[in-house]
Amino acid sequence: MTLNLNISTFSDIKNIAKRPFVIAGPCSAETEEQVLKSAEAIHNSGNVSLFRAGIWKPRTRPGSFEGVGEIGLEWLKKVKENFNMPVTVEVANALHVQKCLKAGIDVLWIGARTTANPFAVQEIADALKGTDIPVLIKNPVNPDFELWIGAFERFNKAGINKIAAIHRGFSSFEKTSFRNTPMWDIAIKLKQILPELPIIGDPSHIAGNTELIPFLSQKMIDLDFDGLMIETHISPKTAWSDAKQQLTPFELDELLKRLIVRNVESTNINFKNKLEELRKQIDNIDEEIIHKIADRMKTAQEIGKYKKDNKVTILQVSRWEDIIKERVFLANALGLSSEFMEAFLPLIHEESIRIQTKIMNEE
Ligand code: PEP
Ligand code: MN
């Protein structure tokens, strides 16, 4: 994939001394009092860099609370004035953008349902031309990596360089213990392809409940995410949207206090030496594994020729079943899980079949 994004890391999130960059605030702005009380408590903690509140809420089904609308912008202006805290709002169309820019909202965010729609993303990007407001882009609701990348590109083409990604998980038909499955591979791939792009984790929308939020937050920090967006409400039980997943400002503080922020690097020389030694071991083991796999494939090739000469099929189900049983047994005895072997062995087997099929089809 060729990607040529010009990203001037939003608010220098990548370089701020205080990791993680924390965004907190209620799912929705409900009343002036609720917004200001939530903001005051969040501000007093001293741990939060940006206050969030949704005023236009993209609800999956009609009939639930769809946000207070424009009046919420007035409340957010008061948050800025009273607590000197920058604020962020979700925008889903050009009109929202205009209203937010007029109200002096500091940062915009694009919701997961909007990122999934290139027309909406383009409309918002066009409305932002000529500004340099930072934009946080949530992953699309569906696990479509290209669609997420496409949104970064659309904003970038419109001249927006201050962008960051928000990983909020992906919806699925299947019921799982998460409200939205994390699919960590997608976030890791994004880090690989765009290392300069800050990634903010949204454990609230992945979890869907408060219990999993500390675990997910720690996991995100351990995956070297740059920040966290955590829904925080002065009275979660009475929240008008996402009541089950919002923390109180006190709970947010406790979570942040317990968070262990590990760095990608350490200056401790003993640590560095030990790590280097262990990494060399890993490199050597990987090399051995690859050599062994190559040897195995060569043998599979020989077997393929032999089967061909004797007009025998590539697959013998009973042999394959025996292999799985024996290898899983051995792996278990060595402390490896059955799940791992059951995922790993078919990959090897498929490659052997591919090699033998090629031989069978040769003239
Ligand atoms: C939200 O942040 O409140 C929200 C609506 O999130 P998402 O777009 O991730 O569903
Ligand atoms: Mn929400």
PDB file of N, CA, C and O in Angstrom, residues 12-66:
ATOM      1  N   ASP A  12       1.053  17.345  19.120  1.00  0.00           N
ATOM      2  CA  ASP A  12       2.310  16.697  19.467  1.00  0.00           C
ATOM      3  C   ASP A  12       2.111  15.576  20.474  1.00  0.00           C
ATOM      4  O   ASP A  12       2.927  15.347  21.353  1.00  0.00           O
ATOM      5  N   ILE A  13       1.003  14.871  20.332  1.00  0.00           N
ATOM      6  CA  ILE A  13       0.688  13.793  21.269  1.00  0.00           C
ATOM      7  C   ILE A  13       1.860  12.833  21.391  1.00  0.00           C
ATOM      8  O   ILE A  13       2.180  12.343  22.457  1.00  0.00           O
ATOM      9  N   LYS A  14       2.494  12.585  20.255  1.00  0.00           N
ATOM     10  CA  LYS A  14       3.601  11.625  20.249  1.00  0.00           C
ATOM     11  C   LYS A  14       4.747  12.065  21.157  1.00  0.00           C
ATOM     12  O   LYS A  14       5.490  11.249  21.647  1.00  0.00           O
ATOM     13  N   ASN A  15       4.870  13.385  21.315  1.00  0.00           N
ATOM     14  CA  ASN A  15       6.045  13.865  22.044  1.00  0.00           C
ATOM     15  C   ASN A  15       5.758  14.345  23.460  1.00  0.00           C
ATOM     16  O   ASN A  15       6.662  14.735  24.168  1.00  0.00           O
ATOM     17  N   ILE A  16       4.467  14.351  23.844  1.00  0.00           N
ATOM     18  CA  ILE A  16       4.197  14.915  25.165  1.00  0.00           C
ATOM     19  C   ILE A  16       4.815  14.036  26.245  1.00  0.00           C
ATOM     20  O   ILE A  16       4.866  12.816  26.119  1.00  0.00           O
ATOM     21  N   ALA A  17       5.280  14.719  27.274  1.00  0.00           N
ATOM     22  CA  ALA A  17       5.972  14.005  28.345  1.00  0.00           C
ATOM     23  C   ALA A  17       4.963  13.132  29.093  1.00  0.00           C
ATOM     24  O   ALA A  17       5.268  12.031  29.515  1.00  0.00           O
ATOM     25  N   LYS A  18       3.740  13.662  29.228  1.00  0.00           N
ATOM     26  CA  LYS A  18       2.763  12.942  30.052  1.00  0.00           C
ATOM     27  C   LYS A  18       2.002  11.932  29.209  1.00  0.00           C
ATOM     28  O   LYS A  18       1.070  12.305  28.502  1.00  0.00           O
ATOM     29  N   ARG A  19       2.435  10.692  29.225  1.00  0.00           N
ATOM     30  CA  ARG A  19       1.689   9.663  28.525  1.00  0.00           C
ATOM     31  C   ARG A  19       0.815   8.973  29.544  1.00  0.00           C
ATOM     32  O   ARG A  19       1.228   8.806  30.676  1.00  0.00           O
ATOM     33  N   PRO A  20      -0.355   8.479  29.226  1.00  0.00           N
ATOM     34  CA  PRO A  20      -1.055   8.675  27.977  1.00  0.00           C
ATOM     35  C   PRO A  20      -1.740  10.054  27.917  1.00  0.00           C
ATOM     36  O   PRO A  20      -1.957  10.682  28.956  1.00  0.00           O
ATOM     37  N   PHE A  21      -2.085  10.454  26.703  1.00  0.00           N
ATOM     38  CA  PHE A  21      -2.888  11.657  26.489  1.00  0.00           C
ATOM     39  C   PHE A  21      -4.336  11.241  26.789  1.00  0.00           C
ATOM     40  O   PHE A  21      -4.868  10.359  26.113  1.00  0.00           O
ATOM     41  N   VAL A  22      -4.932  11.829  27.820  1.00  0.00           N
ATOM     42  CA  VAL A  22      -6.266  11.344  28.229  1.00  0.00           C
ATOM     43  C   VAL A  22      -7.374  12.313  27.795  1.00  0.00           C
ATOM     44  O   VAL A  22      -7.294  13.516  28.034  1.00  0.00           O
ATOM     45  N   ILE A  23      -8.375  11.735  27.144  1.00  0.00           N
ATOM     46  CA  ILE A  23      -9.573  12.481  26.759  1.00  0.00           C
ATOM     47  C   ILE A  23     -10.702  11.888  27.605  1.00  0.00           C
ATOM     48  O   ILE A  23     -10.872  10.669  27.629  1.00  0.00           O
ATOM     49  N   ALA A  24     -11.438  12.722  28.309  1.00  0.00           N
ATOM     50  CA  ALA A  24     -12.531  12.181  29.121  1.00  0.00           C
ATOM     51  C   ALA A  24     -13.702  13.155  29.113  1.00  0.00           C
ATOM     52  O   ALA A  24     -13.542  14.341  28.825  1.00  0.00           O
ATOM     53  N   GLY A  25     -14.851  12.619  29.434  1.00  0.00           N
ATOM     54  CA  GLY A  25     -16.073  13.424  29.453  1.00  0.00           C
ATOM     55  C   GLY A  25     -17.225  12.495  29.151  1.00  0.00           C
ATOM     56  O   GLY A  25     -17.022  11.334  28.791  1.00  0.00           O
ATOM     57  N   PRO A  26     -18.449  12.984  29.296  1.00  0.00           N
ATOM     58  CA  PRO A  26     -19.593  12.100  29.124  1.00  0.00           C
ATOM     59  C   PRO A  26     -19.805  11.667  27.676  1.00  0.00           C
ATOM     60  O   PRO A  26     -19.356  12.348  26.757  1.00  0.00           O
ATOM     61  N   CYS A  27     -20.497  10.556  27.509  1.00  0.00           N
ATOM     62  CA  CYS A  27     -20.894  10.120  26.167  1.00  0.00           C
ATOM     63  C   CYS A  27     -21.628  11.294  25.523  1.00  0.00           C
ATOM     64  O   CYS A  27     -21.257  11.761  24.460  1.00  0.00           O
ATOM     65  N   SER A  28     -22.672  11.794  26.232  1.00  0.00           N
ATOM     66  CA  SER A  28     -23.472  12.901  25.689  1.00  0.00           C
ATOM     67  C   SER A  28     -23.548  14.054  26.671  1.00  0.00           C
ATOM     68  O   SER A  28     -23.620  13.845  27.892  1.00  0.00           O
ATOM     69  N   ALA A  29     -23.595  15.265  26.110  1.00  0.00           N
ATOM     70  CA  ALA A  29     -23.958  16.424  26.918  1.00  0.00           C
ATOM     71  C   ALA A  29     -25.468  16.305  27.133  1.00  0.00           C
ATOM     72  O   ALA A  29     -26.217  16.084  26.173  1.00  0.00           O
ATOM     73  N   GLU A  30     -25.928  16.413  28.391  1.00  0.00           N
ATOM     74  CA  GLU A  30     -27.366  16.248  28.676  1.00  0.00           C
ATOM     75  C   GLU A  30     -27.982  17.558  29.157  1.00  0.00           C
ATOM     76  O   GLU A  30     -28.975  18.037  28.610  1.00  0.00           O
ATOM     77  N   THR A  31     -27.365  18.123  30.177  1.00  0.00           N
ATOM     78  CA  THR A  31     -27.824  19.417  30.696  1.00  0.00           C
ATOM     79  C   THR A  31     -26.578  20.258  30.976  1.00  0.00           C
ATOM     80  O   THR A  31     -25.476  19.718  31.071  1.00  0.00           O
ATOM     81  N   GLU A  32     -26.797  21.555  31.142  1.00  0.00           N
ATOM     82  CA  GLU A  32     -25.649  22.425  31.432  1.00  0.00           C
ATOM     83  C   GLU A  32     -24.990  21.992  32.745  1.00  0.00           C
ATOM     84  O   GLU A  32     -23.765  21.914  32.855  1.00  0.00           O
ATOM     85  N   GLU A  33     -25.836  21.662  33.711  1.00  0.00           N
ATOM     86  CA  GLU A  33     -25.308  21.277  35.020  1.00  0.00           C
ATOM     87  C   GLU A  33     -24.465  19.997  34.928  1.00  0.00           C
ATOM     88  O   GLU A  33     -23.372  19.909  35.483  1.00  0.00           O
ATOM     89  N   GLN A  34     -25.004  19.003  34.207  1.00  0.00           N
ATOM     90  CA  GLN A  34     -24.273  17.723  34.076  1.00  0.00           C
ATOM     91  C   GLN A  34     -22.926  17.936  33.388  1.00  0.00           C
ATOM     92  O   GLN A  34     -21.908  17.374  33.797  1.00  0.00           O
ATOM     93  N   VAL A  35     -22.914  18.796  32.338  1.00  0.00           N
ATOM     94  CA  VAL A  35     -21.658  19.039  31.611  1.00  0.00           C
ATOM     95  C   VAL A  35     -20.661  19.738  32.534  1.00  0.00           C
ATOM     96  O   VAL A  35     -19.504  19.315  32.667  1.00  0.00           O
ATOM     97  N   LEU A  36     -21.109  20.794  33.195  1.00  0.00           N
ATOM     98  CA  LEU A  36     -20.169  21.575  34.004  1.00  0.00           C
ATOM     99  C   LEU A  36     -19.681  20.799  35.229  1.00  0.00           C
ATOM    100  O   LEU A  36     -18.514  20.868  35.585  1.00  0.00           O
ATOM    101  N   LYS A  37     -20.577  20.033  35.850  1.00  0.00           N
ATOM    102  CA  LYS A  37     -20.157  19.240  37.019  1.00  0.00           C
ATOM    103  C   LYS A  37     -19.161  18.154  36.605  1.00  0.00           C
ATOM    104  O   LYS A  37     -18.173  17.897  37.288  1.00  0.00           O
ATOM    105  N   SER A  38     -19.454  17.495  35.463  1.00  0.00           N
ATOM    106  CA  SER A  38     -18.529  16.454  34.982  1.00  0.00           C
ATOM    107  C   SER A  38     -17.175  17.095  34.689  1.00  0.00           C
ATOM    108  O   SER A  38     -16.125  16.578  35.076  1.00  0.00           O
ATOM    109  N   ALA A  39     -17.211  18.247  33.994  1.00  0.00           N
ATOM    110  CA  ALA A  39     -15.958  18.905  33.593  1.00  0.00           C
ATOM    111  C   ALA A  39     -15.153  19.352  34.807  1.00  0.00           C
ATOM    112  O   ALA A  39     -13.932  19.214  34.833  1.00  0.00           O
ATOM    113  N   GLU A  40     -15.871  19.867  35.810  1.00  0.00           N
ATOM    114  CA  GLU A  40     -15.151  20.365  36.998  1.00  0.00           C
ATOM    115  C   GLU A  40     -14.396  19.224  37.677  1.00  0.00           C
ATOM    116  O   GLU A  40     -13.199  19.336  37.972  1.00  0.00           O
ATOM    117  N   ALA A  41     -15.098  18.093  37.875  1.00  0.00           N
ATOM    118  CA  ALA A  41     -14.457  16.964  38.558  1.00  0.00           C
ATOM    119  C   ALA A  41     -13.307  16.406  37.720  1.00  0.00           C
ATOM    120  O   ALA A  41     -12.245  16.065  38.240  1.00  0.00           O
ATOM    121  N   ILE A  42     -13.515  16.353  36.418  1.00  0.00           N
ATOM    122  CA  ILE A  42     -12.472  15.824  35.525  1.00  0.00           C
ATOM    123  C   ILE A  42     -11.262  16.756  35.517  1.00  0.00           C
ATOM    124  O   ILE A  42     -10.119  16.334  35.578  1.00  0.00           O
ATOM    125  N   HIS A  43     -11.549  18.053  35.504  1.00  0.00           N
ATOM    126  CA  HIS A  43     -10.469  19.048  35.504  1.00  0.00           C
ATOM    127  C   HIS A  43      -9.672  18.978  36.799  1.00  0.00           C
ATOM    128  O   HIS A  43      -8.448  19.026  36.798  1.00  0.00           O
ATOM    129  N   ASN A  44     -10.386  18.807  37.919  1.00  0.00           N
ATOM    130  CA  ASN A  44      -9.702  18.795  39.214  1.00  0.00           C
ATOM    131  C   ASN A  44      -8.711  17.647  39.356  1.00  0.00           C
ATOM    132  O   ASN A  44      -7.752  17.747  40.092  1.00  0.00           O
ATOM    133  N   SER A  45      -8.965  16.573  38.640  1.00  0.00           N
ATOM    134  CA  SER A  45      -8.054  15.418  38.747  1.00  0.00           C
ATOM    135  C   SER A  45      -6.680  15.768  38.179  1.00  0.00           C
ATOM    136  O   SER A  45      -5.674  15.198  38.568  1.00  0.00           O
ATOM    137  N   GLY A  46      -6.646  16.679  37.229  1.00  0.00           N
ATOM    138  CA  GLY A  46      -5.360  17.089  36.646  1.00  0.00           C
ATOM    139  C   GLY A  46      -4.770  16.099  35.667  1.00  0.00           C
ATOM    140  O   GLY A  46      -3.661  16.279  35.179  1.00  0.00           O
ATOM    141  N   ASN A  47      -5.505  15.026  35.371  1.00  0.00           N
ATOM    142  CA  ASN A  47      -4.943  13.990  34.496  1.00  0.00           C
ATOM    143  C   ASN A  47      -5.455  14.051  33.066  1.00  0.00           C
ATOM    144  O   ASN A  47      -5.036  13.256  32.232  1.00  0.00           O
ATOM    145  N   VAL A  48      -6.418  14.932  32.823  1.00  0.00           N
ATOM    146  CA  VAL A  48      -7.116  14.883  31.535  1.00  0.00           C
ATOM    147  C   VAL A  48      -6.731  16.087  30.670  1.00  0.00           C
ATOM    148  O   VAL A  48      -6.730  17.221  31.132  1.00  0.00           O
ATOM    149  N   SER A  49      -6.384  15.807  29.402  1.00  0.00           N
ATOM    150  CA  SER A  49      -5.910  16.873  28.518  1.00  0.00           C
ATOM    151  C   SER A  49      -7.006  17.451  27.627  1.00  0.00           C
ATOM    152  O   SER A  49      -6.837  18.522  27.064  1.00  0.00           O
ATOM    153  N   LEU A  50      -8.098  16.719  27.447  1.00  0.00           N
ATOM    154  CA  LEU A  50      -9.132  17.161  26.517  1.00  0.00           C
ATOM    155  C   LEU A  50     -10.486  16.665  27.023  1.00  0.00           C
ATOM    156  O   LEU A  50     -10.613  15.498  27.417  1.00  0.00           O
ATOM    157  N   PHE A  51     -11.496  17.561  27.008  1.00  0.00           N
ATOM    158  CA  PHE A  51     -12.838  17.193  27.499  1.00  0.00           C
ATOM    159  C   PHE A  51     -13.725  16.843  26.317  1.00  0.00           C
ATOM    160  O   PHE A  51     -13.795  17.586  25.342  1.00  0.00           O
ATOM    161  N   ARG A  52     -14.405  15.700  26.400  1.00  0.00           N
ATOM    162  CA  ARG A  52     -15.286  15.277  25.312  1.00  0.00           C
ATOM    163  C   ARG A  52     -16.749  15.331  25.745  1.00  0.00           C
ATOM    164  O   ARG A  52     -17.069  15.137  26.924  1.00  0.00           O
ATOM    165  N   ALA A  53     -17.631  15.559  24.789  1.00  0.00           N
ATOM    166  CA  ALA A  53     -19.073  15.384  25.019  1.00  0.00           C
ATOM    167  C   ALA A  53     -19.740  15.374  23.647  1.00  0.00           C
ATOM    168  O   ALA A  53     -19.449  16.217  22.806  1.00  0.00           O
ATOM    169  N   GLY A  54     -20.614  14.383  23.437  1.00  0.00           N
ATOM    170  CA  GLY A  54     -21.326  14.306  22.162  1.00  0.00           C
ATOM    171  C   GLY A  54     -22.579  15.169  22.238  1.00  0.00           C
ATOM    172  O   GLY A  54     -23.297  15.144  23.247  1.00  0.00           O
ATOM    173  N   ILE A  55     -22.858  15.953  21.202  1.00  0.00           N
ATOM    174  CA  ILE A  55     -24.110  16.733  21.215  1.00  0.00           C
ATOM    175  C   ILE A  55     -25.048  16.305  20.075  1.00  0.00           C
ATOM    176  O   ILE A  55     -26.239  16.515  20.133  1.00  0.00           O
ATOM    177  N   TRP A  56     -24.463  15.714  19.021  1.00  0.00           N
ATOM    178  CA  TRP A  56     -25.282  15.086  17.976  1.00  0.00           C
ATOM    179  C   TRP A  56     -24.923  13.618  18.058  1.00  0.00           C
ATOM    180  O   TRP A  56     -23.782  13.227  17.761  1.00  0.00           O
ATOM    181  N   LYS A  57     -25.843  12.781  18.513  1.00  0.00           N
ATOM    182  CA  LYS A  57     -25.501  11.385  18.785  1.00  0.00           C
ATOM    183  C   LYS A  57     -25.999  10.450  17.687  1.00  0.00           C
ATOM    184  O   LYS A  57     -27.196  10.392  17.417  1.00  0.00           O
ATOM    185  N   PRO A  58     -25.090   9.739  17.043  1.00  0.00           N
ATOM    186  CA  PRO A  58     -25.500   8.803  15.999  1.00  0.00           C
ATOM    187  C   PRO A  58     -25.978   7.500  16.644  1.00  0.00           C
ATOM    188  O   PRO A  58     -25.180   6.657  16.993  1.00  0.00           O
ATOM    189  N   ARG A  59     -27.260   7.354  16.841  1.00  0.00           N
ATOM    190  CA  ARG A  59     -27.755   6.159  17.513  1.00  0.00           C
ATOM    191  C   ARG A  59     -28.113   5.093  16.484  1.00  0.00           C
ATOM    192  O   ARG A  59     -28.651   5.391  15.424  1.00  0.00           O
ATOM    193  N   THR A  60     -27.821   3.860  16.826  1.00  0.00           N
ATOM    194  CA  THR A  60     -28.047   2.750  15.907  1.00  0.00           C
ATOM    195  C   THR A  60     -29.541   2.617  15.599  1.00  0.00           C
ATOM    196  O   THR A  60     -29.942   2.427  14.459  1.00  0.00           O
ATOM    197  N   ARG A  61     -30.383   2.750  16.634  1.00  0.00           N
ATOM    198  CA  ARG A  61     -31.836   2.645  16.446  1.00  0.00           C
ATOM    199  C   ARG A  61     -32.475   3.992  16.754  1.00  0.00           C
ATOM    200  O   ARG A  61     -32.020   4.689  17.661  1.00  0.00           O
ATOM    201  N   PRO A  62     -33.531   4.364  16.029  1.00  0.00           N
ATOM    202  CA  PRO A  62     -34.186   5.638  16.350  1.00  0.00           C
ATOM    203  C   PRO A  62     -34.926   5.519  17.682  1.00  0.00           C
ATOM    204  O   PRO A  62     -35.189   4.415  18.148  1.00  0.00           O
ATOM    205  N   GLY A  63     -35.218   6.644  18.270  1.00  0.00           N
ATOM    206  CA  GLY A  63     -36.025   6.583  19.495  1.00  0.00           C
ATOM    207  C   GLY A  63     -35.184   6.759  20.738  1.00  0.00           C
ATOM    208  O   GLY A  63     -35.689   7.170  21.772  1.00  0.00           O
ATOM    209  N   SER A  64     -33.882   6.452  20.677  1.00  0.00           N
ATOM    210  CA  SER A  64     -33.074   6.709  21.865  1.00  0.00           C
ATOM    211  C   SER A  64     -32.584   8.163  21.788  1.00  0.00           C
ATOM    212  O   SER A  64     -32.739   8.825  20.767  1.00  0.00           O
ATOM    213  N   PHE A  65     -31.981   8.612  22.857  1.00  0.00           N
ATOM    214  CA  PHE A  65     -31.574  10.012  22.965  1.00  0.00           C
ATOM    215  C   PHE A  65     -30.590  10.393  21.850  1.00  0.00           C
ATOM    216  O   PHE A  65     -29.535   9.778  21.715  1.00  0.00           O
ATOM    217  N   GLU A  66     -30.951  11.381  21.062  1.00  0.00           N
ATOM    218  CA  GLU A  66     -30.116  11.709  19.894  1.00  0.00           C
ATOM    219  C   GLU A  66     -29.292  12.978  20.064  1.00  0.00           C
ATOM    220  O   GLU A  66     -28.784  13.535  19.084  1.00  0.00           O
TER     221      GLU A  66
END
